Coordinates of C-alpha atoms in Angstrom, one line a residue:
M185 CA 12.9 13.1 -12.6
K186 CA 12.1 9.4 -13.2
E187 CA 11.4 7.4 -10.1
N188 CA 13.3 4.1 -9.8
N189 CA 11.2 2.7 -7.0
T190 CA 9.7 -0.7 -7.6
L191 CA 6.3 0.3 -6.3
K192 CA 4.2 2.9 -8.1
F193 CA 1.5 4.9 -6.4
I194 CA -2.1 5.5 -7.4
G195 CA -2.7 7.7 -4.4
N196 CA -0.6 8.8 -1.5
G197 CA -3.0 10.4 0.9
S198 CA -4.5 9.6 4.3
C199 CA -8.2 8.8 4.9
F200 CA -9.4 12.4 4.7
N201 CA -7.0 13.6 2.0
T202 CA -9.3 13.6 -1.0
T203 CA -6.9 15.6 -3.1
F204 CA -4.0 13.1 -2.9
G205 CA -6.4 10.1 -2.9
N206 CA -6.3 7.0 -0.8
N207 CA -2.9 5.5 -0.3
S208 CA -2.4 2.6 -2.7
A209 CA 0.7 1.2 -4.4
Y210 CA 1.1 -1.3 -7.2
Y211 CA 3.6 -3.4 -9.2
I212 CA 3.1 -4.7 -12.7
D213 CA 5.0 -7.7 -14.1
E214 CA 4.8 -6.8 -17.8
E215 CA 6.0 -10.1 -19.0
K216 CA 3.3 -12.0 -17.0
Q217 CA 0.8 -9.2 -17.4
S218 CA 0.2 -9.5 -13.7
L219 CA -0.8 -6.7 -11.3
L220 CA -0.1 -6.7 -7.5
L221 CA -2.2 -3.9 -6.0
I222 CA -1.6 -2.9 -2.3
D223 CA -4.9 -1.7 -0.8
C224 CA -8.0 -0.6 -2.6
G225 CA -9.6 2.4 -0.8
E226 CA -12.6 4.5 -1.8
S227 CA -10.8 6.4 -4.5
V228 CA -8.6 3.7 -5.9
F229 CA -10.9 1.9 -8.4
E230 CA -11.7 5.2 -10.1
R231 CA -8.0 6.0 -10.5
L232 CA -7.3 2.5 -11.7
M233 CA -9.8 3.1 -14.5
K234 CA -8.7 6.6 -15.3
Q235 CA -5.0 5.6 -15.5
K236 CA -6.0 2.5 -17.6
I237 CA -3.9 0.3 -15.4
L238 CA -6.4 -2.6 -15.6
E239 CA -6.2 -2.7 -19.4
K240 CA -2.6 -3.9 -19.1
V241 CA -3.1 -7.0 -17.0
K242 CA -4.7 -10.4 -17.1
D243 CA -3.9 -11.5 -13.6
I244 CA -4.7 -9.4 -10.5
H245 CA -3.7 -9.9 -6.9
V246 CA -4.8 -7.4 -4.2
L247 CA -2.9 -7.3 -1.0
I248 CA -4.8 -5.7 1.9
T249 CA -3.1 -4.1 4.9
H250 CA -6.3 -3.7 7.0
M251 CA -10.1 -3.2 6.8
H252 CA -10.5 0.5 7.2
T253 CA -12.5 1.9 4.2
D254 CA -9.7 4.1 2.9
H255 CA -7.9 0.7 2.3
V256 CA -10.8 -1.5 1.2
G257 CA -13.6 0.8 0.2
S258 CA -13.6 0.2 -3.6
L259 CA -12.3 -3.4 -3.5
P260 CA -15.9 -4.7 -4.1
S261 CA -16.1 -2.5 -7.3
L262 CA -12.8 -3.9 -8.5
L263 CA -14.0 -7.4 -8.0
F264 CA -17.3 -6.8 -9.8
F265 CA -15.3 -5.2 -12.7
C266 CA -13.0 -8.2 -12.9
E267 CA -16.0 -10.6 -12.9
Y268 CA -18.3 -8.8 -15.4
V269 CA -16.0 -6.9 -17.7
K270 CA -12.5 -8.5 -17.6
G271 CA -13.8 -12.1 -17.1
I272 CA -11.0 -13.0 -14.7
V273 CA -10.9 -14.2 -11.1
P274 CA -8.7 -12.0 -8.9
T275 CA -7.0 -13.0 -5.8
V276 CA -7.4 -11.1 -2.5
I277 CA -4.5 -11.6 -0.1
Y278 CA -5.2 -11.0 3.6
P279 CA -4.1 -12.8 6.8
E280 CA -7.7 -13.0 8.1
K281 CA -9.6 -14.9 5.4
N282 CA -12.9 -15.3 7.3
K283 CA -13.2 -11.5 8.0
M284 CA -12.4 -10.7 4.4
S285 CA -15.0 -13.3 3.2
Q286 CA -17.6 -11.8 5.5
F287 CA -17.0 -8.3 4.2
L288 CA -17.2 -9.2 0.6
S289 CA -20.3 -11.3 1.2
L290 CA -22.0 -8.4 2.9
V291 CA -21.5 -6.1 -0.1
G292 CA -22.7 -8.7 -2.5
N293 CA -19.6 -10.1 -4.2
E294 CA -20.2 -13.6 -5.3
P295 CA -17.7 -16.0 -3.7
Q296 CA -16.9 -17.9 -7.0
A297 CA -15.8 -14.6 -8.6
Y298 CA -12.6 -14.2 -6.5
K299 CA -10.2 -16.1 -4.3
I300 CA -9.0 -15.2 -0.8
I301 CA -5.7 -16.5 0.4
T302 CA -3.3 -15.7 3.2
P303 CA 0.2 -14.3 2.5
Q304 CA 1.7 -17.7 3.4
E305 CA -0.5 -19.3 0.7
C306 CA 0.5 -17.0 -2.0
K307 CA 2.8 -18.7 -4.6
E308 CA 3.1 -15.8 -7.1
Y309 CA 4.8 -13.4 -4.7
R310 CA 6.9 -13.7 -1.6
I311 CA 5.0 -12.0 1.2
Q312 CA 5.8 -11.9 5.0
E313 CA 3.1 -10.3 7.2
I314 CA 3.9 -8.1 10.2
K315 CA 1.3 -7.3 12.8
Q316 CA 1.2 -3.5 13.2
K317 CA 0.0 -1.1 15.9
H318 CA -2.8 0.9 14.4
S319 CA -6.3 0.4 15.7
E320 CA -7.7 -1.2 18.9
F321 CA -10.8 -2.4 16.9
I322 CA -9.2 -4.2 14.0
N323 CA -5.9 -5.8 13.1
A324 CA -3.5 -4.0 10.8
Y325 CA -0.6 -5.5 8.9
G326 CA 2.6 -4.4 7.2
Y327 CA 4.5 -6.6 4.7
V328 CA 7.9 -7.5 3.6
L329 CA 7.7 -8.3 -0.1
G330 CA 10.0 -10.0 -2.6
L331 CA 9.5 -8.2 -5.9
A332 CA 11.7 -7.7 -9.0
G333 CA 14.7 -9.2 -7.1
K334 CA 14.3 -6.7 -4.2
R335 CA 13.2 -7.0 -0.6
I336 CA 10.7 -4.3 0.2
Y337 CA 9.1 -3.2 3.5
Y338 CA 5.6 -1.7 3.2
S339 CA 4.4 -0.4 6.6
G340 CA 0.7 0.0 5.8
D341 CA -0.8 2.1 8.7
T342 CA 1.2 1.9 11.9
K343 CA 2.2 3.9 14.9
T344 CA 5.5 2.1 15.4
I345 CA 8.3 0.3 13.5
Q346 CA 9.4 -3.0 14.9
E347 CA 13.0 -3.3 15.8
P348 CA 13.7 -6.3 13.5
I349 CA 12.6 -4.1 10.5
I350 CA 14.8 -1.2 11.6
E351 CA 17.7 -3.6 12.0
A352 CA 17.1 -5.2 8.6
F353 CA 17.1 -1.7 7.0
R354 CA 20.3 -0.7 8.7
T355 CA 22.1 -3.9 7.7
G356 CA 21.1 -3.6 4.1
K357 CA 18.6 -6.5 4.1
L358 CA 15.9 -4.2 2.8
D359 CA 16.2 -2.6 -0.6
E360 CA 13.2 -0.3 -0.3
F361 CA 11.3 1.1 2.7
Y362 CA 7.8 2.6 2.5
Q363 CA 6.5 4.3 5.6
D364 CA 3.2 6.1 6.5
A365 CA 3.9 9.5 8.0
S366 CA 1.6 12.0 9.8
R367 CA 2.2 15.4 11.2
Y368 CA -0.2 14.6 14.0
D369 CA 0.9 12.6 17.1
T370 CA -1.9 10.0 17.3
P371 CA -2.1 6.3 18.4
A372 CA -2.7 5.3 14.8
H373 CA 0.1 6.6 12.6
M374 CA 3.8 7.3 12.6
N375 CA 4.5 10.9 13.5
I376 CA 6.9 12.5 11.1
D377 CA 9.0 14.1 13.9
T378 CA 9.3 10.7 15.7
L379 CA 10.3 9.1 12.4
S380 CA 13.1 11.7 11.9
K381 CA 14.4 10.9 15.4
I382 CA 14.6 7.2 14.6
F383 CA 16.7 7.6 11.4
S384 CA 19.7 9.7 10.7
E385 CA 19.7 12.3 7.8
E386 CA 21.6 9.9 5.6
E387 CA 19.2 7.0 6.4
R388 CA 16.2 9.2 5.6
K389 CA 17.2 9.4 1.9
R390 CA 16.3 5.7 1.7
I391 CA 12.9 5.9 3.3
I392 CA 9.9 6.6 1.1
C393 CA 7.1 8.4 3.0
M394 CA 3.5 8.0 2.1
H395 CA -0.1 8.3 3.4
F396 CA 0.1 12.1 3.8
D397 CA -2.4 14.2 5.7
D398 CA -1.9 17.2 3.4
D399 CA 0.7 19.3 1.6
I400 CA 2.1 20.4 5.0
T401 CA 3.0 16.8 5.9
K402 CA 4.5 16.0 2.5
N403 CA 6.6 19.2 2.5
K404 CA 7.8 18.6 6.0
A405 CA 8.9 15.1 5.1
E406 CA 10.8 16.5 2.2
C407 CA 12.4 19.2 4.3
L408 CA 13.5 16.5 6.8
G409 CA 15.3 14.7 4.0
F410 CA 12.9 11.8 3.4
N411 CA 12.0 10.5 -0.1
I412 CA 8.4 10.8 -1.2
A413 CA 5.9 8.4 -2.7
R414 CA 4.9 10.3 -5.9
I415 CA 2.2 9.7 -8.5
S416 CA 4.5 10.9 -11.3
E417 CA 3.3 8.9 -14.3
F418 CA -0.1 10.4 -14.6
R419 CA -0.3 14.2 -14.7
D420 CA -4.0 14.3 -13.7
F421 CA -3.0 13.1 -10.2
E422 CA 0.5 14.4 -9.9
R423 CA 1.3 16.3 -6.7

């Protein structure tokens, strides 16, 4: 069955789920040949290459939710590829510009080969940042995006969902809702049972779960009536 969701997924797994791959979504504006990539963890650059996604675009924006390596681990490789192979200057979008600059400097990316901007500075896409509860050591962000005429919530990694987001979802102000889900009850991620208690069976049909620990988590989300972030366009990675 063809997915009608605005965001497509390169991987839909958690940090240790090497089978599903690091959670990462993207949107391509074919007319502008522009790619918006959300997160670029350790496995993402390889899958971008194998799926030939980078061949289709001349403009690349990478939106980062937080600095854990399963979300930024192959960002340096992507930037090097853009510099030396594609000959373009990509844009990295992250609320904490100085921290992103320090990270890329430490791994050897040359500052003239990319731009770093905040969500507020982005003119190509409408992006609203939301501070999330994920780690006591680093900040994590979710985003409300304006893409293809839709208003989209993308949780990133978070233990909780803020009340204004739930209210916007229930009043029809969000067209798509992407939420990380874990079968474990940890301080870092939304527990799938907790998620099912927040939303009714009818509401769950409109929530797209992602960032799965394993098949057990994915299957439980489906059994509870949630939609699933699927990698359906490329058989090599389909789950």
